[in-house]
Coordinates of C-alpha atoms in Angstrom, one line a residue:
Chain C
X1 CA 0.4 -0.2 -0.2
X2 CA 2.7 2.2 1.3
X3 CA 5.0 0.8 -2.1
X4 CA 1.7 2.3 -4.1
X5 CA 1.5 5.8 -2.5
X6 CA 5.1 6.5 -3.0
X7 CA 5.4 5.0 -6.5
X8 CA 2.5 7.4 -7.7
X9 CA 3.9 10.3 -5.5
X10 CA 7.4 9.8 -8.0
X11 CA 5.0 9.6 -10.9
X12 CA 3.4 13.0 -10.2
X13 CA 6.8 14.9 -9.3
X14 CA 7.9 13.8 -12.6
X15 CA 5.0 14.1 -14.6
X16 CA 4.8 17.9 -12.6
X17 CA 8.5 18.9 -13.5
X18 CA 8.0 16.9 -17.2
X19 CA 4.9 18.8 -18.1
X20 CA 5.7 22.1 -17.3
X21 CA 7.2 24.4 -18.7
X22 CA 9.3 21.8 -20.0
X23 CA 7.8 20.2 -23.4
X24 CA 10.0 18.2 -24.6
X25 CA 12.1 20.9 -27.2
X26 CA 10.7 21.2 -31.2
X27 CA 13.0 19.2 -33.1
X28 CA 15.1 21.3 -35.1
X29 CA 14.5 21.2 -39.1
X30 CA 18.1 20.4 -41.1
X31 CA 17.0 21.2 -45.0
X32 CA 18.3 24.7 -45.1
X33 CA 19.7 24.9 -42.1
X34 CA 23.5 26.2 -41.2
X35 CA 26.0 23.5 -39.5
X36 CA 29.3 24.5 -37.9
X37 CA 31.4 21.5 -37.3
X38 CA 34.8 22.1 -35.8
X39 CA 37.3 19.3 -36.4
X40 CA 35.3 18.6 -39.9
X41 CA 38.1 17.5 -42.0
X42 CA 38.0 14.3 -40.4
X43 CA 36.9 11.1 -38.4
X44 CA 33.5 11.6 -36.2
X45 CA 33.2 15.5 -37.4
X46 CA 33.9 14.5 -41.1
X47 CA 30.9 12.1 -40.8
X48 CA 28.3 14.6 -38.6
X49 CA 28.9 16.8 -41.5
X50 CA 27.6 14.2 -44.1
X51 CA 25.3 12.9 -41.6
X52 CA 23.8 16.7 -41.5
X53 CA 24.1 17.4 -45.6
X54 CA 22.2 14.5 -46.1
X55 CA 19.6 16.1 -44.6
X56 CA 19.8 19.0 -46.2
X57 CA 21.9 21.2 -43.8
X58 CA 24.1 23.7 -45.4
X59 CA 28.1 22.9 -43.9
X60 CA 30.6 25.5 -43.0
X61 CA 33.5 23.3 -41.8
X62 CA 36.5 24.8 -39.6
X63 CA 39.9 22.7 -39.4
X64 CA 43.3 23.7 -39.7
X65 CA 44.6 21.7 -42.7
X66 CA 43.8 23.0 -46.1
X67 CA 44.3 20.3 -47.7
X68 CA 42.6 17.8 -45.7
X69 CA 39.0 20.5 -45.6
X70 CA 39.1 20.7 -49.3
X71 CA 39.2 16.1 -49.7
X72 CA 36.9 16.4 -47.0
X73 CA 34.4 18.9 -48.7
X74 CA 34.6 17.1 -51.9
X75 CA 33.8 13.9 -49.7
X76 CA 30.7 15.5 -48.7
X77 CA 29.4 16.9 -51.9
X78 CA 28.6 13.5 -53.1
X79 CA 25.9 13.5 -50.8
X80 CA 24.4 16.9 -51.8
X81 CA 20.0 16.3 -52.3
X82 CA 19.2 19.2 -54.3
X83 CA 21.4 22.6 -56.2
X84 CA 21.0 24.9 -53.5
X85 CA 23.5 22.9 -51.1
X86 CA 26.7 24.4 -50.1
X87 CA 30.0 23.6 -47.8
X88 CA 32.2 26.0 -46.9
X89 CA 35.9 25.4 -45.9
X90 CA 37.5 27.7 -43.6
X91 CA 41.1 27.0 -42.1
X92 CA 42.0 27.8 -38.7
X93 CA 42.8 26.4 -34.9
X94 CA 40.4 26.9 -32.9
X95 CA 42.3 26.5 -29.8
X96 CA 45.0 29.0 -30.4
X97 CA 43.4 32.7 -29.7
X98 CA 39.3 33.3 -29.5
X99 CA 39.0 36.5 -31.9
X100 CA 40.4 34.3 -34.6
X101 CA 37.5 31.9 -33.9
X102 CA 35.1 34.8 -33.6
X103 CA 36.6 36.0 -37.3
X104 CA 35.4 32.9 -38.8
X105 CA 32.5 32.6 -37.3
X106 CA 31.7 35.8 -38.7
X107 CA 32.6 34.8 -41.9
X108 CA 30.6 31.7 -42.2
X109 CA 27.6 33.8 -41.1
X110 CA 27.9 36.4 -43.9
X111 CA 28.1 33.9 -46.6
X112 CA 25.5 31.1 -45.2
X113 CA 23.6 33.3 -42.5
X114 CA 23.5 32.7 -39.0
X115 CA 24.3 29.4 -37.1
X116 CA 21.7 27.4 -36.5
X117 CA 23.9 24.3 -35.3
X118 CA 27.7 24.2 -33.5
X119 CA 29.1 21.2 -33.6
X120 CA 32.6 21.0 -31.5
X121 CA 34.5 17.8 -32.4
X122 CA 37.7 19.6 -32.6
X123 CA 39.7 17.4 -30.4
X124 CA 42.5 14.8 -29.8
X125 CA 43.2 12.3 -27.1
X126 CA 46.7 10.9 -26.1
X127 CA 47.0 8.1 -24.0
X128 CA 49.7 7.3 -21.5
X129 CA 50.6 7.1 -17.5
X130 CA 50.3 10.3 -15.3
X131 CA 54.2 10.2 -15.0
X132 CA 55.0 9.1 -18.4
X133 CA 52.6 12.2 -20.1
X134 CA 54.9 15.3 -21.0
X135 CA 53.4 17.7 -18.9
X136 CA 52.7 20.0 -22.2
X137 CA 50.0 17.2 -22.9
X138 CA 48.1 17.9 -20.3
X139 CA 48.0 22.1 -21.6
X140 CA 47.3 20.6 -25.3
X141 CA 45.1 18.4 -24.6
X142 CA 42.8 20.9 -22.6
X143 CA 43.5 23.7 -24.6
X144 CA 42.3 22.0 -27.8
X145 CA 39.4 19.6 -26.1
X146 CA 37.6 22.2 -24.2
X147 CA 38.9 26.0 -24.9
X148 CA 38.9 24.3 -28.4
X149 CA 35.4 24.2 -27.7
X150 CA 34.5 27.2 -25.6
X151 CA 35.9 29.5 -28.5
X152 CA 33.2 28.6 -31.3
X153 CA 30.7 27.9 -28.5
X154 CA 30.9 32.0 -27.2
X155 CA 31.0 32.9 -31.3
X156 CA 27.5 31.8 -31.6
X157 CA 25.9 31.7 -28.5
X158 CA 24.6 35.4 -28.5
X159 CA 23.2 35.3 -32.0
X160 CA 21.7 32.2 -31.3
X161 CA 20.0 34.0 -28.0
X162 CA 18.8 36.5 -30.0
X163 CA 17.4 34.2 -32.2
X164 CA 15.9 31.8 -29.8
X165 CA 16.9 29.1 -31.6
X166 CA 20.6 26.8 -32.0
X167 CA 21.9 23.6 -31.2
X168 CA 25.6 23.3 -29.6
X169 CA 27.5 20.3 -29.5
X170 CA 29.8 19.5 -27.3
X171 CA 32.0 16.0 -28.4
X172 CA 33.2 14.5 -25.5
X173 CA 33.7 10.6 -24.6
X174 CA 33.2 7.7 -22.4
X175 CA 36.8 8.6 -20.9
X176 CA 34.3 12.1 -20.0
X177 CA 32.0 9.8 -18.2
X178 CA 34.5 7.7 -16.2
X179 CA 38.2 8.6 -15.5
X180 CA 40.2 5.5 -17.2
X181 CA 43.7 4.5 -16.7
X182 CA 46.2 6.4 -19.0
X183 CA 43.8 9.1 -19.7
X184 CA 44.2 11.8 -16.8
X185 CA 45.2 14.4 -19.5
X186 CA 42.4 13.1 -21.6
X187 CA 39.4 12.4 -19.5
X188 CA 40.2 15.8 -17.5
X189 CA 39.3 17.7 -20.8
X190 CA 36.7 15.4 -21.7
X191 CA 35.2 16.1 -18.0
X192 CA 35.7 19.6 -18.4
X193 CA 32.9 20.1 -21.6
X194 CA 30.4 18.0 -19.6
X195 CA 30.8 20.9 -16.6
X196 CA 30.8 24.0 -19.1
X197 CA 28.0 21.8 -20.7
X198 CA 25.3 21.4 -18.3
X199 CA 26.0 25.2 -16.8
X200 CA 25.5 26.7 -20.4
X201 CA 22.3 24.5 -21.0
X202 CA 20.8 26.3 -17.5
X203 CA 21.6 29.7 -19.2
X204 CA 20.2 29.5 -22.2
X205 CA 17.7 26.8 -22.1
X206 CA 14.7 29.9 -21.5
X207 CA 16.4 31.4 -25.3
X208 CA 15.4 28.0 -26.6
X209 CA 18.7 27.0 -27.1
X210 CA 19.8 23.1 -26.4
X211 CA 22.8 21.9 -25.7
X212 CA 24.1 18.5 -26.3
X213 CA 26.7 16.2 -24.8
X214 CA 27.8 13.5 -27.1
X215 CA 29.9 10.1 -25.3
X216 CA 31.3 8.2 -28.0
X217 CA 32.8 5.0 -27.5
X218 CA 36.3 4.1 -29.0
X219 CA 35.5 4.8 -32.2
X220 CA 37.5 4.0 -35.5
X221 CA 39.0 7.0 -36.9
X222 CA 42.4 8.4 -37.7
X223 CA 42.4 10.0 -34.4
X224 CA 41.8 7.1 -33.0
X225 CA 44.5 5.5 -34.9
X226 CA 46.9 8.5 -33.1
X227 CA 46.0 7.3 -29.4
X228 CA 46.8 3.9 -30.3
X229 CA 50.2 4.8 -30.4
X230 CA 51.4 5.5 -27.0
X231 CA 48.0 3.4 -25.6
X232 CA 49.5 1.6 -21.9
X233 CA 48.7 -2.1 -22.0
X234 CA 46.4 -1.8 -19.1
X235 CA 44.4 0.6 -21.6
X236 CA 44.0 -1.1 -24.0
X237 CA 43.1 -4.1 -22.1
X238 CA 40.4 -2.5 -20.1
X239 CA 39.3 -1.1 -23.3
X240 CA 38.4 -4.1 -24.9
X241 CA 35.4 -4.3 -22.2
X242 CA 33.4 -1.8 -25.4
X243 CA 33.6 -2.8 -28.9
X244 CA 34.9 -0.3 -31.5
X245 CA 32.2 1.8 -33.4
X246 CA 31.5 3.2 -37.1
X247 CA 32.1 6.9 -37.1
X248 CA 29.1 6.6 -39.5
X249 CA 27.3 5.1 -36.5
X250 CA 28.5 7.6 -34.0
X251 CA 27.7 10.7 -36.1
X252 CA 23.9 9.5 -36.8
X253 CA 23.7 9.3 -33.1
X254 CA 24.9 12.7 -32.5
X255 CA 22.4 14.7 -35.2
X256 CA 19.7 12.5 -34.2
X257 CA 19.9 13.7 -29.9
X258 CA 21.2 17.0 -31.4
X259 CA 18.3 17.5 -33.4
X260 CA 15.7 16.9 -30.8
X261 CA 17.7 18.6 -28.2
X262 CA 19.1 15.7 -25.9
X263 CA 21.4 16.5 -23.5
X264 CA 22.9 13.2 -23.5
X265 CA 23.9 11.5 -26.6
X266 CA 25.4 8.0 -26.5
X267 CA 26.1 5.5 -28.3
X268 CA 25.0 1.1 -28.6
X269 CA 23.6 -0.4 -24.8
X270 CA 26.9 0.2 -23.1
X271 CA 26.5 3.9 -23.7
X272 CA 23.0 3.9 -22.5
X273 CA 24.7 2.0 -19.4
X274 CA 26.8 4.6 -18.8
X275 CA 25.3 8.0 -19.3
X276 CA 21.9 6.3 -17.5
X277 CA 24.8 5.8 -14.3
X278 CA 26.3 9.1 -14.9
X279 CA 23.3 11.3 -15.5
X280 CA 24.2 13.2 -12.3
X281 CA 22.5 16.3 -12.0
X282 CA 22.3 16.5 -15.9
X283 CA 19.5 17.3 -17.2
X284 CA 17.2 16.2 -19.3
X285 CA 14.4 16.7 -22.1
X286 CA 11.7 14.0 -22.4
X287 CA 9.6 11.8 -19.4
X288 CA 11.1 8.8 -20.1
X289 CA 14.7 9.6 -20.0
X290 CA 13.9 10.7 -16.6
X291 CA 11.8 7.7 -15.6
X292 CA 14.3 5.2 -17.1
X293 CA 17.6 7.3 -15.1
X294 CA 15.5 7.0 -11.7
X295 CA 14.6 2.9 -12.3
X296 CA 17.9 1.8 -13.5
X297 CA 20.7 3.7 -11.5
X298 CA 20.9 1.5 -8.5
X299 CA 21.1 -2.1 -10.8
X300 CA 24.2 0.3 -13.0
X301 CA 25.8 1.2 -10.2
X302 CA 25.9 -2.2 -9.2
X303 CA 26.8 -3.4 -12.7
X304 CA 29.2 -0.5 -12.8
X305 CA 30.9 -1.8 -9.4
X306 CA 31.7 -5.3 -10.7
X307 CA 33.3 -3.6 -14.1
X308 CA 35.1 -1.3 -11.9
X309 CA 36.4 -4.2 -10.1
X310 CA 37.5 -6.3 -13.3
X311 CA 39.4 -3.3 -13.9
X312 CA 41.6 -2.9 -11.3
X313 CA 42.7 -7.0 -11.5
X314 CA 43.5 -5.9 -14.9
X315 CA 45.7 -3.8 -14.1
X316 CA 46.9 -5.4 -10.7
X317 CA 48.1 -8.4 -13.2
X318 CA 49.7 -6.6 -15.5
X319 CA 51.8 -5.0 -12.7
X320 CA 52.9 -8.3 -10.9
X321 CA 54.1 -9.3 -15.1
X322 CA 55.7 -6.1 -15.1
X323 CA 57.9 -7.2 -11.6
X324 CA 57.7 -10.7 -12.1
X325 CA 59.7 -9.5 -16.0
X326 CA 61.8 -7.9 -14.2
X327 CA 63.3 -10.1 -11.8
X328 CA 63.5 -12.5 -14.4
X329 CA 65.7 -9.9 -16.6
X330 CA 68.2 -9.3 -13.1
X331 CA 68.5 -13.2 -12.7
X332 CA 69.2 -13.9 -16.3
Chain J
X1 CA 10.4 -14.1 -3.3
X2 CA 12.0 -12.4 -6.3
X3 CA 12.7 -9.1 -4.5
X4 CA 14.3 -11.3 -1.7
X5 CA 16.6 -12.9 -4.6
X6 CA 17.4 -9.8 -6.1
X7 CA 18.5 -8.5 -2.8
X8 CA 20.6 -11.6 -2.0
X9 CA 22.3 -11.1 -5.5
X10 CA 23.1 -7.6 -5.1
X11 CA 24.4 -8.4 -1.5
X12 CA 26.3 -10.9 -2.2
X13 CA 27.5 -9.0 -6.0
X14 CA 28.7 -6.3 -3.3
X15 CA 30.5 -8.6 -0.5
X16 CA 32.5 -10.3 -3.4
X17 CA 33.6 -6.8 -4.7
X18 CA 34.4 -5.4 -1.6
X19 CA 36.5 -8.7 -0.5
X20 CA 38.7 -9.6 -3.0
X21 CA 40.9 -7.9 -3.7
X22 CA 40.1 -4.4 -2.3
X23 CA 40.2 -4.3 1.3
X24 CA 39.5 -1.2 2.3
X25 CA 43.4 1.2 2.6
X26 CA 44.7 1.3 6.0
X27 CA 43.9 4.8 7.1
X28 CA 47.2 7.0 6.7
X29 CA 48.9 7.9 10.1
X30 CA 49.0 12.2 10.5
X31 CA 51.4 12.2 13.8
X32 CA 55.0 12.7 11.9
X33 CA 53.5 12.7 8.2
X34 CA 54.7 15.5 5.5
X35 CA 51.6 16.9 4.5
X36 CA 52.0 19.8 1.6
X37 CA 48.9 21.7 1.0
X38 CA 48.7 24.5 -2.2
X39 CA 46.4 27.0 -1.4
X40 CA 47.4 26.9 1.8
X41 CA 47.2 30.4 3.0
X42 CA 43.9 30.8 3.0
X43 CA 40.0 29.6 3.5
X44 CA 39.7 25.9 2.8
X45 CA 43.9 25.5 2.5
X46 CA 44.5 27.3 5.7
X47 CA 42.1 25.0 7.5
X48 CA 43.5 21.6 6.1
X49 CA 46.5 22.6 7.5
X50 CA 45.4 23.6 11.0
X51 CA 43.5 20.2 10.9
X52 CA 46.8 18.0 9.9
X53 CA 48.7 19.9 12.4
X54 CA 46.2 19.6 15.3
X55 CA 46.8 15.9 14.5
X56 CA 50.7 15.7 14.4
X57 CA 51.2 16.4 10.7
X58 CA 54.5 18.4 9.9
X59 CA 53.4 21.3 7.4
X60 CA 54.4 22.1 4.0
X61 CA 52.7 25.5 2.6
X62 CA 52.7 26.6 -0.8
X63 CA 50.8 29.7 -2.1
X64 CA 52.1 32.8 -3.6
X65 CA 52.3 35.3 -1.2
X66 CA 54.6 35.7 1.5
X67 CA 53.2 37.7 3.7
X68 CA 50.2 35.7 3.7
X69 CA 52.0 32.4 3.8
X70 CA 53.9 33.6 6.9
X71 CA 50.4 35.3 8.5
X72 CA 49.2 31.7 8.0
X73 CA 51.9 29.8 9.3
X74 CA 51.9 31.9 12.7
X75 CA 48.3 31.0 13.3
X76 CA 48.9 27.2 12.2
X77 CA 51.5 26.9 14.5
X78 CA 49.3 28.1 17.4
X79 CA 48.1 24.6 17.4
X80 CA 51.4 22.5 17.6
X81 CA 51.1 19.4 19.9
X82 CA 54.7 18.7 20.3
X83 CA 57.6 20.4 20.0
X84 CA 59.0 18.8 16.5
X85 CA 56.7 20.1 14.7
X86 CA 57.2 22.4 11.9
X87 CA 55.8 24.7 9.0
X88 CA 57.5 25.4 5.9
X89 CA 56.8 27.8 3.6
X90 CA 57.1 27.6 0.2
X91 CA 56.0 31.4 -2.5
X92 CA 55.6 29.2 -5.8
X93 CA 52.5 30.0 -8.3
X94 CA 51.6 26.3 -8.7
X95 CA 50.2 27.2 -12.6
X96 CA 52.7 28.6 -14.0
X97 CA 55.5 26.0 -14.7
X98 CA 56.0 22.6 -13.4
X99 CA 59.8 23.3 -12.8
X100 CA 59.2 25.2 -10.5
X101 CA 56.5 22.9 -9.1
X102 CA 58.8 20.3 -8.9
X103 CA 61.6 22.2 -7.6
X104 CA 59.0 23.3 -4.3
X105 CA 58.5 19.7 -3.8
X106 CA 62.2 18.6 -3.8
X107 CA 63.4 21.6 -1.6
X108 CA 60.2 20.5 0.9
X109 CA 61.1 17.0 0.7
X110 CA 64.6 17.6 1.8
X111 CA 63.6 19.7 4.3
X112 CA 60.7 17.4 5.9
X113 CA 61.2 14.1 4.4
X114 CA 59.0 12.4 1.9
X115 CA 55.8 13.4 1.1
X116 CA 52.9 11.6 2.4
X117 CA 49.5 13.4 1.2
X118 CA 49.5 16.2 -1.4
X119 CA 46.4 19.2 -0.9
X120 CA 45.5 20.8 -3.9
X121 CA 43.5 23.2 -2.5
X122 CA 45.0 26.3 -5.0
X123 CA 42.5 27.7 -7.3
X124 CA 40.0 30.3 -7.5
X125 CA 36.3 31.0 -8.6
X126 CA 34.8 33.5 -11.6
X127 CA 31.6 33.7 -12.0
X128 CA 29.3 35.3 -14.5
X129 CA 27.0 34.7 -17.3
X130 CA 28.6 32.4 -20.6
X131 CA 28.9 35.7 -22.6
X132 CA 29.8 38.0 -20.2
X133 CA 33.1 36.4 -18.9
X134 CA 36.5 37.2 -20.2
X135 CA 37.7 34.7 -22.5
X136 CA 41.2 34.8 -20.5
X137 CA 39.2 33.9 -17.2
X138 CA 38.4 30.1 -19.0
X139 CA 42.1 30.3 -19.6
X140 CA 43.0 31.3 -16.2
X141 CA 40.3 29.0 -14.3
X142 CA 41.7 26.0 -15.9
X143 CA 45.2 26.8 -15.4
X144 CA 45.0 27.4 -12.0
X145 CA 42.4 25.0 -10.8
X146 CA 43.5 22.2 -13.3
X147 CA 47.3 23.0 -13.9
X148 CA 47.5 24.3 -10.7
X149 CA 46.2 20.7 -9.4
X150 CA 48.0 18.7 -12.1
X151 CA 51.5 19.8 -11.4
X152 CA 52.6 19.1 -8.0
X153 CA 50.4 16.0 -8.2
X154 CA 53.1 14.6 -10.7
X155 CA 56.1 16.0 -9.1
X156 CA 54.8 13.4 -5.8
X157 CA 53.3 10.7 -7.6
X158 CA 56.5 8.6 -8.7
X159 CA 57.8 8.9 -5.2
X160 CA 54.5 8.0 -3.4
X161 CA 54.1 4.9 -6.2
X162 CA 57.7 4.1 -4.7
X163 CA 57.3 4.1 -1.3
X164 CA 53.7 2.5 -1.6
X165 CA 52.0 5.0 0.6
X166 CA 50.1 8.2 0.0
X167 CA 47.4 10.6 -0.4
X168 CA 46.3 12.8 -3.1
X169 CA 43.7 15.2 -2.4
X170 CA 42.0 17.5 -5.3
X171 CA 39.6 20.2 -3.9
X172 CA 36.9 20.1 -6.4
X173 CA 33.4 21.8 -5.5
X174 CA 29.5 20.9 -5.9
X175 CA 30.0 22.7 -9.0
X176 CA 32.2 20.2 -10.1
X177 CA 29.3 17.6 -9.6
X178 CA 26.7 19.9 -11.6
X179 CA 26.9 22.7 -13.7
X180 CA 25.2 26.0 -12.5
X181 CA 24.0 28.9 -14.2
X182 CA 26.7 31.0 -14.3
X183 CA 29.9 28.8 -13.5
X184 CA 30.6 27.7 -17.5
X185 CA 34.2 28.4 -16.4
X186 CA 34.9 27.6 -13.5
X187 CA 32.2 24.1 -13.3
X188 CA 34.5 23.1 -15.9
X189 CA 37.5 23.3 -14.3
X190 CA 36.1 21.7 -11.6
X191 CA 35.1 18.6 -13.1
X192 CA 38.3 18.1 -14.6
X193 CA 39.4 17.4 -11.6
X194 CA 37.1 14.3 -11.5
X195 CA 38.2 12.7 -14.8
X196 CA 42.1 13.5 -13.6
X197 CA 41.3 12.1 -10.2
X198 CA 39.6 9.2 -11.0
X199 CA 41.6 8.1 -13.9
X200 CA 44.8 8.2 -11.5
X201 CA 43.0 6.4 -9.0
X202 CA 42.4 3.4 -11.0
X203 CA 46.6 4.2 -12.0
X204 CA 47.9 4.0 -8.9
X205 CA 45.1 2.2 -6.6
X206 CA 47.7 -0.9 -6.7
X207 CA 50.7 1.2 -5.0
X208 CA 48.6 2.0 -2.4
X209 CA 48.2 5.6 -3.2
X210 CA 44.8 6.9 -2.6
X211 CA 43.1 9.8 -3.9
X212 CA 40.1 12.1 -2.6
X213 CA 38.2 14.3 -4.4
X214 CA 36.7 16.9 -2.0
X215 CA 32.9 18.5 -2.8
X216 CA 32.7 21.5 -0.7
X217 CA 29.5 23.7 -1.0
X218 CA 29.6 27.4 -0.9
X219 CA 32.1 27.4 2.2
X220 CA 32.7 31.1 3.8
X221 CA 36.2 32.2 2.9
X222 CA 38.1 35.4 1.0
X223 CA 38.0 33.0 -2.6
X224 CA 34.3 32.7 -2.2
X225 CA 33.5 36.6 -1.5
X226 CA 35.5 37.2 -4.6
X227 CA 33.5 34.7 -6.1
X228 CA 30.4 37.0 -5.1
X229 CA 31.6 40.6 -6.5
X230 CA 30.6 39.6 -10.1
X231 CA 28.0 36.7 -9.1
X232 CA 25.3 37.0 -11.0
X233 CA 21.5 37.3 -9.5
X234 CA 20.4 33.7 -11.3
X235 CA 23.0 31.9 -9.9
X236 CA 22.8 34.1 -6.0
X237 CA 19.4 32.6 -5.8
X238 CA 20.2 29.0 -6.7
X239 CA 22.8 28.8 -4.4
X240 CA 20.3 30.1 -1.8
X241 CA 19.3 25.7 -2.3
X242 CA 22.1 24.6 0.0
X243 CA 23.7 26.9 3.3
X244 CA 27.1 28.5 3.1
X245 CA 29.7 26.5 5.3
X246 CA 32.6 27.1 8.0
X247 CA 36.0 25.9 6.2
X248 CA 36.7 24.6 9.6
X249 CA 34.1 21.9 8.7
X250 CA 34.5 21.5 6.2
X251 CA 38.7 21.0 6.1
X252 CA 37.8 18.4 9.3
X253 CA 35.1 16.4 6.8
X254 CA 38.3 16.1 3.8
X255 CA 41.2 15.2 6.0
X256 CA 38.7 13.0 7.4
X257 CA 38.0 11.2 4.0
X258 CA 41.7 11.4 3.2
X259 CA 43.2 9.2 5.8
X260 CA 36.2 6.3 3.5
X261 CA 19.3 1.8 -3.0
X262 CA 18.9 5.7 -2.4
X263 CA 20.1 6.6 -5.9
X264 CA 16.2 6.4 -8.0
X265 CA 15.3 8.1 -4.6
X266 CA 18.3 11.2 -5.3
X267 CA 17.5 11.1 -8.9
X268 CA 13.8 12.2 -8.8
X269 CA 15.0 14.7 -5.7
X270 CA 17.4 16.1 -8.3
X271 CA 14.8 16.4 -11.3
X272 CA 13.2 18.4 -9.1
X273 CA 15.9 20.9 -7.4
X274 CA 16.6 21.2 -11.6
X275 CA 13.3 21.9 -12.4
X276 CA 13.1 24.8 -9.8
X277 CA 16.4 26.0 -11.0
X278 CA 15.1 26.5 -14.6
X279 CA 12.5 28.5 -13.0
X280 CA 14.1 30.9 -11.0
X281 CA 16.3 31.3 -14.3
X282 CA 13.4 32.2 -16.2
X283 CA 11.6 34.5 -13.9
X284 CA 14.7 36.8 -13.8
X285 CA 14.5 36.6 -17.6
X286 CA 11.2 37.5 -17.9
X287 CA 11.8 40.2 -15.2
X288 CA 14.9 41.9 -17.2
X289 CA 12.6 41.6 -20.2
X290 CA 10.0 43.4 -18.2
X291 CA 12.5 45.9 -16.9
X292 CA 13.6 47.2 -20.3
X293 CA 10.5 47.4 -21.8
X294 CA 9.7 49.5 -19.1
X295 CA 12.7 51.9 -19.0
X296 CA 11.9 51.7 -23.2
X297 CA 8.2 53.4 -22.9
X298 CA 9.9 55.4 -20.0

């Protein structure tokens, strides 16, 4: 009896929160929309640009290397669905200087109109043990992954708030939901994006601007190949817990969630579980999402503790093997 | 019946995880321990230093301003419990250059021995709307709050791993657990500390080094007074949801924690809070719009 009353109360509270005044955001219409993608010349960024282009958007690609930009542009243009669509390329380092980035956005808006959706996909990943990573890596990753997302967002936010419409996407990572062995520098930068996104969403929600944080798993991209070059054994073994994804699949999910205005964007069942588990104080934009989080959290936390235990034993095994091989070398 | 089985299963899983191989860490003995506190000349850092000193630790205070350091040293020394205790002061900006920080740690270790516990408390807070904050603020906060914790931690980690003992404390914030209106720059820097801590803990656990992330609420310190200078109205109203703490209370808890199938319910409550924050913000927005139209027609 008491349980029934409690359940009713919970359902009523959720209904209240959801219905007034938060109704799910009206999906952003991509045909004719101006989408800016930083880091759009390769990997997930390029696939996101393709996905938006396929749905009729006008794209501005922002990256450093002009050749890669032109190549990406050619590839994207193959997917055009009408004659009017445009792919604009602008070369800049989004992490270097805010004024440069502001200029780039101005240029893009002069050519293709105000920005409807900004996808912050410029980023890199370096893995290694805390004491082995170069000190400059910590600075570099934070500059590119974090500041390189702050600058473009700041350049578009005022116009989005004035127009009362907009989407800002931050591409974080599953390593931005949990800190893993070898990712002290990378996880911090991706966690930072989440803090930025949560605070920003709270500020811009009354203006019908929605923020999405994407948490892709390991994805088959050139960036991932770079990461693998210095990845410690322990990190590799732990990462085998989730399977590697195709960037097209990741991009599809991100664009879908961004259009819908969903705050969390995750891929696959592992991604879903991790997002539910780590939702914390993140906002929701649908009743079902909130309900799912409430109901599944205890179970997912239990499963998570199991995972953590297995990660710890992987790490300890590697440590003991190293110790054994060192003693073997000494006696040999 | 099913509920009973489920409960038993959960209890069993938790027992398994807890017992093997993770036995709770042996508490760090503070008497005679060498504790380094960055940002130790004021606020929460100074109170943490006092708390550790009261329990017999040897303290190294690290901060920029030499006068504030000496004042803090005098205050801390009043709480000594024996003749041997020492408070060492070293002046440096922990966010500027790793090599400087590494040198400072070397100096401290030469005088007081290897570092047993490092408390990363150097930090600052600036509040303001995303488009109103100076661009340099984003850089400044990340440099001090994040890199200023990375550098000292990196300087002590190798020795801690070799000695198979250590504690590293990162002082984050409740704003490092949820992003709030006005804290785009600050929350990011405090969230970053959590990512760093989680990854670092996973790396150093087999070496008996433990990482603690502290999430203080609004605390009555000089740093908080600074934050209030530019704090937007919306942020202030939202912050009234939690009460302000005394730094002594926060410090006690942090030191304690450094030296251990309610979730669904909490998420429900959290959704309620989020809803109330949103309405505070919308109200302020409408009030601003109304006063702007009033100004125009006046």
